[in-house]
Amino acid sequence: MNGTLLRYGWVAAVLLVGSLQLAQAWDGAAVYFGLAAFAGFLAVPLKRLVPAGLAALAVMVLALAGGFFAARGASPDRDPTWVLLDTVPRLLTAARPAPATPELLVPGLLLIIGLSTVTVLSVTRRGTALFVPALAAASLYVSAALLTTGRADRYGLVALTLVVLLALGWLIIDRRGPVLPPAVLATALAALTLLTFVLPANGFEPRKLVTPPITAIAISNPLPQLAAWAAQGEAELFRMRGPEVPVRLVTLSRYSGASWEAASTYGPLGVVDAPDLPTGIKFQDASADLRITGLQGEWLPGVGKPQSVSLSNAMVDPDTGSLVVAEGLKTGLSYTVRGVVETPADTDLAEAQVPADATRYTALPRLPFTLSEYARQATANARTPYEKAVALEQVVRLNRRPDAEAPVGSSYARLETFLFGAPGEAGAGAGTAEQFASAYAVLARSVGLPTRVVVGFQPVPERDGERIVRAADATAWPEVYFSGYGWVAFDPVSGNGSGPSAASKREVLNRLASTTAKPTPTSLQSVPPLVQPTAVQEDAVAAPPASAGFPFWVLSPVLLLVVLYVARTSRRVRLRAAGPVGAWTEVLDSLQLAGVRPVPSRTVPDIGREWGEAGARLAVMVDQAAFAPTPAVQENSWRLARQVKKAVRRKASWWRKVVWAIDPRPLFRR
């Protein structure tokens, strides 16, 4: 009974470690996977009623049925086989780590339940082979490595834990039948650990094996809705907990001359295609919990560039990071979104350049001369792209006022009225955030700066940590892309938004104001002078860049040496428990390590006498243990084996002594 419990406990420990390793590919799935590791034990009582094969089949049928009912919500009209098979591509196109939703958990849970059932049934009897738990552990470890591209076991500690657990089981639990040498097991798991570093380094990505679904969504431009939100005032849209960063709703990157347009095709958040312009090298992670209370439409609020969302039906445009839910938002919808917020320092932006091939973000079809000339005059004395961006922010803001009742629109005609309209004309010098952001983005594009417009929210912090986002918090702001540092926000409405610090902007404006601009005479009014901004407040210093991680792949050789040492030690412990025969095997191992090969035809006493009295006495004990019907009480055979071992080692070369404790050859000797 004690032996049976010991085997079950050992199997449970191996499965639990492997399952928790696999759970890292999901967000918050450790509890589910930990429970699934014990599902195979349900087959033990069934095995007393029916054969083992039928018991395993019964457990898997129940698991498959549960998986179907859990995943059928995503495809209610499809047959069970299709629903279960569809969970695999759904998982491979989900965010990393995948949200712990039913349809995304099914593949991992079914894998664990299947391995658990086979492993538990394989050790129900005494004297059975124990290589099945090793295969189960390796399967779970490889699956975790593939789903996380090697990030699940950065330090190799899980691989080492599995090696130790398996070695202990092979050492303590009785076993018979075909078994794998411990060295093979140790080497295989060490290779798996190394694999977790080799795969990412070579760009292997299993998600590329699956074609992600792409969905076309006909959704309107939300910029004109800013005026409607401003009229709603205190109407609550959603609540959130998280960092005090702007909440992004949608990013608009295409401009037709009549309006800004959002992307029309979206795919799962796990799509591996990189954005057309890469994320900056300096950024910080951000995570927020949101609950929809009044917001409508398909757009899903998020923070930064989304990396994961706890909604399996959320889709993303990889270039802009805009999130959508095709079914539309519903009151009470709660989710967690994680993203990265680019945080370049002021000194980085001061000399940063812009990409020359970002035509998508500089396109201006049929741009009027008045707008292009206005932008040229405003940036005539700017030396760098950053100085141009700061000058345009100041120019658009000066002598213009926010007005929630101003005419909507972002066409060339509306922007010309906003910038150059005569006093008294509707929309002249007044507009919502739509006109301020659009005017800035168009003027910046005309001087070569890649820009886009973001519609989002600037909520006011609440005292209890939860922020209530209201309709009046809706706004829009432009962003400029700088090579190596990503998209940087500017605020032509007030100058108080996130982005470069006030001190950096003030320094640029002071230099530009001290020069004398000589614009080319045109029919349009002259550019307003660059004066010291009074509405700008000091911003927090940008967060320092994340430090580069230590290349833990260099520890792989150390891990391999530890594995070999553990395997050799476990072999010696087993031999010591085998009496005189095990002691003699230890002597033969020592001869192999020293490079001495006894002639196979020689007897044990002949070999033993060559190594003194201790060898001769040990040889007699081995013969008695092997052939005597009832061997007499004998002295400690292991003590004699150690004496012979010392004599053998003294005759070994120095380099053999150096690798004596980790030489793997005895592990393969029968």
XYZ file of C-alpha atoms in Angstrom:
670
model
C 0.000 0.000 0.000
C 2.801 2.395 0.890
C 4.535 1.633 -2.417
C 1.359 2.424 -4.354
C 0.878 5.742 -2.581
C 4.525 6.570 -3.207
C 4.147 5.947 -6.938
C 0.960 8.028 -7.123
C 2.540 10.865 -5.179
C 5.585 10.856 -7.455
C 3.445 10.903 -10.607
C 1.282 13.700 -9.186
C 4.377 15.826 -8.458
C 5.790 15.343 -11.981
C 2.444 16.145 -13.639
C 1.842 19.173 -11.414
C 5.233 20.729 -12.219
C 4.768 20.111 -15.951
C 1.202 21.457 -15.924
C 2.136 24.642 -14.068
C 4.932 25.134 -16.584
C 2.426 24.873 -19.437
C 0.027 27.236 -17.623
C 2.443 30.115 -18.216
C 1.222 30.263 -21.816
C -2.144 31.473 -20.470
C -3.015 34.441 -18.280
C -4.278 33.253 -14.890
C -4.739 29.570 -15.772
C -2.525 27.991 -13.098
C -5.473 26.800 -10.971
C -7.248 25.140 -13.915
C -4.125 23.399 -15.139
C -3.122 22.334 -11.636
C -6.497 20.625 -11.154
C -6.286 19.015 -14.606
C -3.010 17.358 -13.589
C -4.976 15.165 -11.151
C -7.758 14.276 -13.614
C -6.035 11.032 -14.559
C -6.571 9.641 -11.072
C -10.285 9.348 -11.923
C -9.325 6.335 -14.020
C -7.982 4.432 -10.993
C -11.377 3.538 -9.449
C -12.817 2.904 -12.938
C -10.015 0.417 -13.587
C -11.446 -1.841 -10.893
C -14.713 -2.123 -12.838
C -13.517 -2.194 -16.450
C -10.203 -2.793 -18.273
C -7.615 -0.025 -18.172
C -8.205 0.913 -21.810
C -11.915 1.444 -21.260
C -11.209 3.451 -18.097
C -8.898 5.765 -20.024
C -11.446 6.054 -22.832
C -14.197 6.980 -20.366
C -12.098 9.779 -18.837
C -11.177 11.201 -22.255
C -14.782 11.049 -23.511
C -15.874 13.058 -20.479
C -13.025 15.530 -21.055
C -13.843 15.943 -24.753
C -17.529 16.445 -23.997
C -16.701 19.089 -21.407
C -14.315 20.762 -23.852
C -17.008 20.878 -26.524
C -19.588 22.522 -24.254
C -16.958 24.994 -23.009
C -15.837 26.006 -26.514
C -19.113 25.823 -28.434
C -20.034 29.398 -27.449
C -17.568 30.677 -30.073
C -19.186 28.537 -32.827
C -22.637 27.382 -31.607
C -23.764 26.010 -34.990
C -20.790 23.746 -35.776
C -20.373 20.045 -35.074
C -18.366 18.894 -32.009
C -15.323 17.721 -33.969
C -14.950 21.062 -35.754
C -15.419 23.007 -32.524
C -12.681 21.050 -30.719
C -10.259 21.200 -33.639
C -10.882 24.928 -34.064
C -9.639 25.616 -30.533
C -6.033 24.974 -31.633
C -5.819 27.715 -34.316
C -7.765 29.993 -31.981
C -5.077 29.484 -29.341
C -2.232 29.995 -31.821
C -3.732 33.303 -32.985
C -4.573 34.607 -29.503
C -2.533 37.097 -27.521
C 0.489 35.944 -25.562
C -0.168 35.025 -22.798
C -3.566 33.800 -23.971
C -6.649 34.945 -22.018
C -8.081 32.254 -19.733
C -11.340 31.988 -21.664
C -13.072 28.582 -22.053
C -12.404 28.123 -25.763
C -8.701 28.988 -25.370
C -8.191 26.792 -22.286
C -9.601 23.657 -23.943
C -6.465 22.589 -25.934
C -4.162 22.824 -22.919
C -6.589 21.135 -20.541
C -7.234 18.243 -22.932
C -3.488 17.715 -23.377
C -2.906 17.599 -19.623
C -5.881 15.305 -18.949
C -4.772 12.884 -21.662
C -1.177 12.731 -20.420
C -2.339 12.480 -16.811
C -4.635 9.547 -17.561
C -2.008 7.561 -19.489
C 0.692 8.289 -16.899
C -1.399 7.306 -13.876
C -2.564 4.040 -15.464
C 1.016 3.187 -16.469
C 2.178 3.022 -12.825
C -0.841 1.369 -11.189
C 0.967 -1.949 -10.832
C 4.212 -2.731 -9.036
C 7.213 -3.522 -11.157
C 6.094 -1.516 -14.189
C 8.302 0.616 -16.411
C 8.603 4.242 -15.322
C 9.511 5.927 -18.609
C 5.923 7.114 -19.317
C 6.070 9.893 -16.649
C 9.292 11.091 -18.265
C 7.590 11.256 -21.672
C 4.630 13.139 -20.172
C 6.939 15.660 -18.479
C 8.872 16.169 -21.720
C 5.644 16.674 -23.691
C 4.364 19.330 -21.302
C 7.744 21.052 -21.210
C 8.063 21.148 -25.018
C 4.488 22.441 -25.381
C 5.188 25.267 -22.931
C 8.410 26.147 -24.776
C 6.628 26.310 -28.136
C 3.679 28.365 -26.895
C 5.915 30.882 -25.114
C 8.870 30.770 -27.567
C 11.177 29.691 -24.772
C 10.186 32.335 -22.233
C 8.467 29.988 -19.776
C 11.718 28.688 -18.246
C 14.254 31.477 -18.612
C 16.546 30.147 -15.877
C 16.184 26.417 -16.610
C 14.914 25.806 -13.074
C 11.803 23.907 -14.169
C 13.875 21.556 -16.323
C 16.212 20.940 -13.391
C 13.245 20.294 -11.078
C 11.804 17.731 -13.499
C 15.176 15.982 -13.790
C 15.484 15.753 -10.010
C 11.907 14.490 -9.594
C 12.313 11.851 -12.272
C 15.690 10.759 -10.891
C 14.228 10.400 -7.400
C 11.372 8.312 -8.750
C 13.710 6.009 -10.621
C 15.852 5.744 -7.523
C 13.185 4.995 -4.928
C 10.298 3.289 -6.716
C 10.514 -0.333 -7.807
C 10.600 -0.806 -11.561
C 10.994 -3.515 -14.178
C 10.682 -3.902 -17.866
C 12.208 -1.640 -20.550
C 13.515 1.558 -19.047
C 15.487 4.503 -20.376
C 18.978 5.016 -18.930
C 19.022 8.030 -16.596
C 21.659 9.617 -18.804
C 19.330 9.551 -21.801
C 16.564 11.147 -19.737
C 18.880 13.800 -18.273
C 20.407 14.627 -21.648
C 16.996 14.872 -23.300
C 15.633 17.309 -20.719
C 18.843 19.346 -20.816
C 18.473 19.546 -24.597
C 14.879 20.727 -24.148
C 16.091 23.497 -21.868
C 18.653 24.553 -24.461
C 15.896 24.390 -27.078
C 13.984 27.124 -25.266
C 16.872 29.491 -26.029
C 17.691 28.234 -29.525
C 14.131 28.510 -30.878
C 13.640 32.256 -30.250
C 17.188 33.023 -31.402
C 16.460 31.443 -34.775
C 13.120 33.166 -35.193
C 11.009 30.022 -34.877
C 7.379 30.912 -34.225
C 4.765 28.113 -34.239
C 2.009 30.679 -34.772
C 3.290 31.200 -38.305
C 2.034 27.695 -39.059
C -1.544 28.935 -38.663
C -3.175 31.470 -40.976
C -4.963 33.957 -38.701
C -8.533 34.891 -39.593
C -8.918 38.425 -40.945
C -12.256 40.180 -40.460
C -13.538 43.146 -42.443
C -15.498 45.552 -40.257
C -17.428 48.536 -41.593
C -17.104 51.080 -38.789
C -17.294 54.844 -39.035
C -14.786 57.526 -38.189
C -15.321 58.480 -34.509
C -13.846 61.991 -34.799
C -17.189 63.736 -35.448
C -18.551 62.060 -32.314
C -16.270 64.214 -30.148
C -18.804 67.048 -30.361
C -21.623 64.694 -29.299
C -19.587 63.413 -26.364
C -18.821 66.982 -25.326
C -22.571 67.727 -25.326
C -23.246 64.687 -23.105
C -20.871 66.106 -20.492
C -21.031 64.005 -17.309
C -22.496 60.876 -18.935
C -20.478 57.887 -17.727
C -18.860 55.740 -20.448
C -16.660 53.256 -18.557
C -14.607 52.765 -15.420
C -10.992 51.722 -15.116
C -8.191 50.959 -12.713
C -4.626 51.306 -13.849
C -1.818 53.762 -14.565
C -2.568 57.406 -15.258
C -1.964 57.253 -18.978
C -4.304 58.318 -21.794
C -6.911 55.750 -22.788
C -6.817 55.028 -26.511
C -10.011 54.231 -28.408
C -8.975 54.263 -32.080
C -5.987 55.411 -34.112
C -6.587 56.987 -37.521
C -3.684 56.797 -39.959
C -5.218 57.287 -43.423
C -6.206 60.771 -44.612
C -8.179 61.257 -47.828
C -8.338 65.036 -47.820
C -11.962 64.862 -46.725
C -11.670 62.892 -43.494
C -9.528 60.553 -41.451
C -10.142 56.822 -41.900
C -9.593 53.876 -39.592
C -8.393 50.421 -40.637
C -11.122 48.173 -42.009
C -9.546 44.735 -41.527
C -8.694 43.265 -38.144
C -7.283 40.000 -36.871
C -6.706 38.211 -33.543
C -4.340 39.906 -31.138
C -1.847 37.066 -31.475
C -1.153 37.778 -35.147
C 2.608 37.609 -35.541
C 2.893 40.202 -38.322
C 4.905 43.158 -37.096
C 3.535 46.713 -37.477
C 4.701 48.709 -40.464
C 6.602 51.035 -38.095
C 8.304 49.276 -35.155
C 7.788 50.097 -31.491
C 10.400 52.376 -29.952
C 13.342 51.010 -28.019
C 12.270 52.776 -24.818
C 8.915 51.854 -23.349
C 7.159 50.777 -20.173
C 4.467 48.173 -19.602
C 0.962 49.266 -18.640
C -2.028 47.214 -17.504
C -5.573 48.400 -16.834
C -8.850 46.806 -15.740
C -11.876 48.306 -17.512
C -15.637 47.901 -17.215
C -18.005 49.304 -19.847
C -20.901 51.253 -18.321
C -22.220 53.385 -21.179
C -19.820 53.380 -24.130
C -21.318 52.047 -27.360
C -19.924 50.936 -30.689
C -17.287 48.421 -31.726
C -14.156 50.213 -30.500
C -12.569 48.742 -27.368
C -10.672 51.171 -25.077
C -7.073 50.231 -24.255
C -3.763 51.588 -22.998
C -0.601 51.901 -25.070
C 0.001 49.456 -27.885
C -2.030 46.378 -26.833
C -0.126 43.191 -26.090
C -2.948 41.126 -24.585
C -6.655 41.417 -23.814
C -8.672 39.074 -21.610
C -11.370 38.821 -24.306
C -11.058 36.028 -26.841
C -13.213 37.881 -29.401
C -11.167 41.092 -29.404
C -9.386 41.863 -32.678
C -6.662 44.332 -33.504
C -5.154 46.288 -36.349
C -1.441 45.412 -35.925
C -0.227 48.700 -37.416
C -2.192 51.091 -35.207
C -3.095 48.883 -32.229
C -6.800 49.783 -32.478
C -9.006 47.169 -30.777
C -12.490 46.204 -31.901
C -15.212 43.778 -30.858
C -17.244 42.867 -33.929
C -20.339 42.084 -31.858
C -20.253 45.551 -30.279
C -19.731 46.650 -26.681
C -22.244 45.675 -24.004
C -22.893 47.337 -20.680
C -21.156 45.416 -17.904
C -18.380 44.056 -20.127
C -15.221 43.726 -17.998
C -11.739 42.952 -19.250
C -8.037 43.540 -18.672
C -5.801 45.033 -21.325
C -2.011 45.124 -21.255
C 0.072 47.308 -23.507
C 3.363 49.113 -23.895
C 3.691 52.898 -23.673
C 6.651 54.429 -25.486
C 8.683 56.707 -23.199
C 11.570 58.354 -25.067
C 13.586 60.936 -23.169
C 13.695 64.586 -24.258
C 17.368 64.231 -25.167
C 16.503 61.309 -27.453
C 13.927 63.314 -29.368
C 16.129 66.388 -29.710
C 18.293 64.757 -32.398
C 15.939 61.990 -33.556
C 15.141 61.610 -37.235
C 12.017 60.394 -39.008
C 11.809 57.504 -41.519
C 12.017 58.474 -45.168
C 9.770 55.656 -46.425
C 6.706 56.140 -44.192
C 4.561 57.269 -47.127
C 1.375 55.964 -45.537
C 1.793 58.474 -42.707
C 2.811 61.438 -44.862
C 0.275 61.063 -47.697
C -1.785 64.214 -48.400
C -3.880 63.853 -51.574
C -4.367 67.184 -53.414
C -2.962 69.269 -50.554
C -3.925 72.976 -50.912
C -1.027 75.396 -51.308
C -2.242 77.525 -48.418
C -1.754 74.702 -45.921
C 1.636 73.592 -47.236
C 2.969 77.164 -47.291
C 1.636 77.853 -43.803
C 3.484 74.787 -42.470
C 6.671 75.765 -44.334
C 6.662 79.243 -42.805
C 5.981 77.884 -39.338
C 8.994 75.534 -39.473
C 11.375 77.638 -41.587
C 13.932 77.997 -38.803
C 13.563 74.519 -37.288
C 16.708 72.418 -37.591
C 15.424 68.970 -36.592
C 12.166 67.022 -36.928
C 11.547 67.492 -33.207
C 11.827 71.279 -33.501
C 9.346 71.195 -36.388
C 6.909 69.153 -34.266
C 7.160 71.566 -31.313
C 6.829 74.665 -33.530
C 3.667 73.336 -35.182
C 2.105 72.493 -31.824
C 2.555 76.100 -30.742
C 1.407 77.589 -34.061
C -1.828 75.593 -34.191
C -2.691 76.462 -30.594
C -2.024 80.233 -30.641
C -5.015 82.546 -31.211
C -7.421 79.621 -31.491
C -9.867 78.399 -28.903
C -11.612 75.088 -28.122
C -15.356 75.243 -28.812
C -17.596 72.210 -28.320
C -20.251 73.760 -30.565
C -17.940 74.472 -33.481
C -18.727 72.801 -36.842
C -17.402 69.260 -37.124
C -15.190 67.920 -39.900
C -11.540 67.554 -40.781
C -11.519 68.185 -44.536
C -9.093 70.613 -46.145
C -11.880 73.200 -46.380
C -12.759 72.872 -42.690
C -9.111 73.107 -41.654
C -8.555 76.212 -43.788
C -11.543 77.841 -42.115
C -10.231 76.813 -38.701
C -6.756 78.233 -39.426
C -7.437 81.197 -41.730
C -11.166 81.982 -41.444
C -12.225 85.611 -41.096
C -13.605 86.741 -37.742
C -17.282 85.990 -37.481
C -17.148 83.104 -39.918
C -18.536 79.844 -38.479
C -15.640 77.690 -37.233
C -12.980 80.368 -37.768
C -10.298 80.060 -35.095
C -12.494 77.678 -33.082
C -12.947 73.939 -33.071
C -13.073 70.752 -31.077
C -10.096 68.473 -30.522
C -10.911 67.085 -33.996
C -9.841 70.301 -35.729
C -6.809 70.924 -33.503
C -5.455 67.376 -33.953
C -6.291 67.209 -37.656
C -4.747 70.588 -38.446
C -1.561 69.622 -36.637
C -1.329 66.213 -38.350
C -1.891 67.662 -41.841
C 0.579 70.524 -41.385
C 3.182 68.146 -39.963
C 2.769 65.745 -42.874
C 3.309 68.580 -45.328
C 6.812 69.145 -43.885
C 7.711 65.447 -43.859
C 6.719 64.335 -40.380
C 4.864 60.956 -40.194
C 1.679 61.589 -38.208
C -1.601 60.012 -37.197
C -4.578 61.043 -35.060
C -5.693 59.204 -31.919
C -9.208 59.394 -30.488
C -9.272 58.597 -26.798
C -9.873 59.882 -23.296
C -7.960 61.909 -20.700
C -9.800 60.895 -17.496
C -9.377 62.715 -14.200
C -7.838 60.531 -11.433
C -10.186 59.457 -8.637
C -9.214 59.211 -5.003
C -10.066 55.527 -4.494
C -7.955 54.391 -7.463
C -10.901 53.859 -9.817
C -11.335 56.402 -12.574
C -14.761 57.162 -13.971
C -14.380 58.067 -17.633
C -17.111 60.447 -18.763
C -18.141 61.765 -22.157
C -16.482 65.121 -21.411
C -13.115 63.311 -21.121
C -13.176 62.377 -24.829
C -10.530 64.086 -26.916
C -8.144 63.592 -29.818
C -4.439 64.195 -30.173
C -1.831 63.843 -32.937
C 1.253 61.639 -32.776
C 4.565 61.957 -34.632
C 6.810 58.987 -35.364
C 10.556 59.286 -34.627
C 12.951 56.595 -35.841
C 14.011 54.330 -32.989
C 11.683 55.934 -30.446
C 8.213 55.276 -31.842
C 5.080 57.393 -31.738
C 5.193 60.528 -29.575
C 2.026 62.410 -28.590
C 1.645 66.187 -28.965
C -1.169 68.415 -27.685
C -2.058 71.415 -29.873
C -5.161 72.105 -27.748
C -3.476 73.018 -24.463
C 0.092 71.749 -24.534
C -0.530 69.835 -21.291
C -0.895 66.332 -22.726
C 1.536 63.471 -22.425
C 4.668 63.521 -24.562
C 7.793 65.680 -24.396
C 8.288 67.689 -21.213
C 7.362 71.347 -20.923
C 10.994 72.322 -20.327
C 12.085 70.672 -23.566
C 9.349 72.420 -25.554
C 10.115 75.773 -23.947
C 13.786 75.478 -24.866
C 12.911 74.856 -28.502
C 10.393 77.715 -28.618
C 12.856 80.144 -27.078
C 15.442 79.369 -29.734
C 12.958 79.639 -32.585
C 11.500 82.898 -31.255
C 14.962 84.479 -31.115
C 15.489 84.041 -34.871
C 14.058 86.186 -37.623
C 11.828 84.336 -40.060
C 11.601 85.583 -43.668
C 8.627 83.781 -45.190
C 7.976 83.937 -48.904
C 5.212 86.474 -49.636
C 1.891 84.736 -50.099
C -1.743 85.686 -50.178
C -2.350 84.110 -46.798
C -1.883 85.761 -43.475
C 1.564 85.596 -41.896
C 2.431 82.950 -39.362
C 1.809 84.026 -35.749
C 4.991 84.714 -33.779
C 6.451 82.015 -31.572
C 6.036 83.268 -28.008
C 6.712 81.749 -24.634
C 3.854 79.289 -23.920
C 2.048 80.080 -20.712
C -0.368 77.152 -20.622
C 2.299 74.487 -20.613
C 2.959 72.813 -17.278
C 5.881 70.700 -16.196
C 5.574 67.032 -17.132
C 6.990 64.087 -15.331
C 10.342 62.895 -16.585
C 10.046 59.976 -18.975
C 10.564 56.592 -17.405
C 14.045 55.095 -17.870
C 14.359 52.409 -20.525
C 14.053 48.823 -19.535
C 17.443 47.250 -19.008
C 18.501 44.436 -21.267
C 18.015 40.970 -19.797
C 20.913 38.650 -18.909
C 21.555 36.032 -21.642
C 20.636 33.027 -19.550
C 21.472 30.684 -22.403
C 25.058 30.818 -21.152
C 23.903 28.790 -18.139
C 22.942 25.824 -20.318
C 26.399 24.154 -20.051
C 26.258 24.550 -16.280
C 22.803 22.982 -16.233
C 24.075 20.059 -18.317
C 26.938 19.454 -15.864
C 24.513 19.541 -12.932
C 22.250 17.048 -14.705
C 25.151 14.657 -15.319
C 26.277 14.932 -11.708
C 22.757 14.193 -10.436
C 22.472 11.193 -12.778
C 25.827 9.782 -11.650
C 24.948 10.300 -7.997
C 21.597 8.566 -8.397
C 23.358 5.602 -10.021
C 25.779 5.272 -7.095
C 22.908 5.385 -4.589
C 21.090 2.607 -6.458
C 24.216 0.480 -6.638
C 24.854 0.927 -2.939
C 21.392 -0.476 -2.195
C 22.090 -3.556 -4.339
C 24.583 -5.168 -1.928
C 27.838 -6.859 -3.045
C 26.717 -7.055 -6.683
C 26.101 -3.307 -6.717
C 29.465 -2.698 -5.043
C 31.229 -4.753 -7.733
C 29.381 -2.775 -10.439
C 30.762 0.391 -8.851
C 34.269 -1.123 -9.163
C 33.654 -1.854 -12.851
C 32.451 1.739 -13.304
C 35.709 2.973 -11.763
C 37.761 0.791 -14.106
C 35.886 2.273 -17.073
C 36.463 5.830 -15.820
C 40.194 5.102 -15.414
C 40.419 3.717 -18.938
C 41.025 0.117 -17.798
C 39.101 -2.578 -19.677
C 39.219 -6.070 -18.116
C 39.216 -8.978 -20.527
C 35.601 -10.289 -20.706
C 36.719 -13.914 -20.270
C 38.305 -13.266 -16.862
C 36.397 -14.162 -13.683
C 35.515 -11.846 -10.848
C 38.146 -13.273 -8.417
C 40.872 -12.883 -11.056
C 40.041 -9.217 -11.535
C 39.610 -8.572 -7.803
C 43.040 -9.979 -6.869
C 44.720 -7.387 -9.090
C 43.563 -4.637 -6.710
C 44.842 -5.920 -3.406
C 43.225 -7.612 -0.450
C 40.096 -5.427 -0.578
C 39.460 -6.452 -4.189
C 39.951 -10.146 -3.441
C 37.588 -10.085 -0.438
C 34.962 -8.197 -2.430
C 35.184 -10.741 -5.270
C 34.497 -13.581 -2.810
C 31.459 -11.726 -1.477
C 30.150 -11.208 -5.016
C 30.447 -14.926 -5.808
C 28.668 -15.847 -2.577
C 25.866 -13.336 -3.248
C 25.441 -14.645 -6.781
C 25.712 -18.412 -6.260
C 25.388 -19.313 -2.564
C 21.836 -20.338 -1.616
C 21.990 -18.531 1.737
C 24.957 -16.137 1.864
C 26.523 -15.710 5.278
C 26.615 -12.360 7.057
C 29.416 -10.454 5.455
C 31.303 -7.242 6.037
C 30.426 -3.948 4.380
C 30.882 -4.544 0.648
C 30.590 -0.864 -0.171
C 33.562 -0.044 2.092
C 35.663 -2.553 0.175
C 34.452 -1.090 -3.118
C 35.574 2.396 -2.050
C 39.060 1.053 -1.217
C 39.337 -0.548 -4.645
C 37.995 2.633 -6.243
C 40.726 4.729 -4.596
C 43.387 2.340 -5.857
C 41.991 2.502 -9.384
C 41.729 6.283 -9.367
C 45.377 6.660 -8.301
C 46.403 5.017 -11.565
C 44.127 7.190 -13.727
C 45.473 10.129 -15.751
C 44.956 13.656 -14.435
C 42.361 14.611 -17.025
C 40.264 11.540 -16.207
C 40.322 12.582 -12.538
C 39.023 16.066 -13.485
C 35.874 14.701 -15.189
C 35.511 11.699 -12.871
C 32.259 12.859 -11.158
C 30.445 13.888 -14.356
C 31.742 11.389 -16.938
C 28.536 9.967 -18.498
C 30.017 6.662 -19.737
C 29.006 4.559 -16.693
C 25.389 5.609 -17.253
C 25.338 3.750 -20.571
C 27.213 0.644 -19.354
C 25.087 -2.431 -18.765
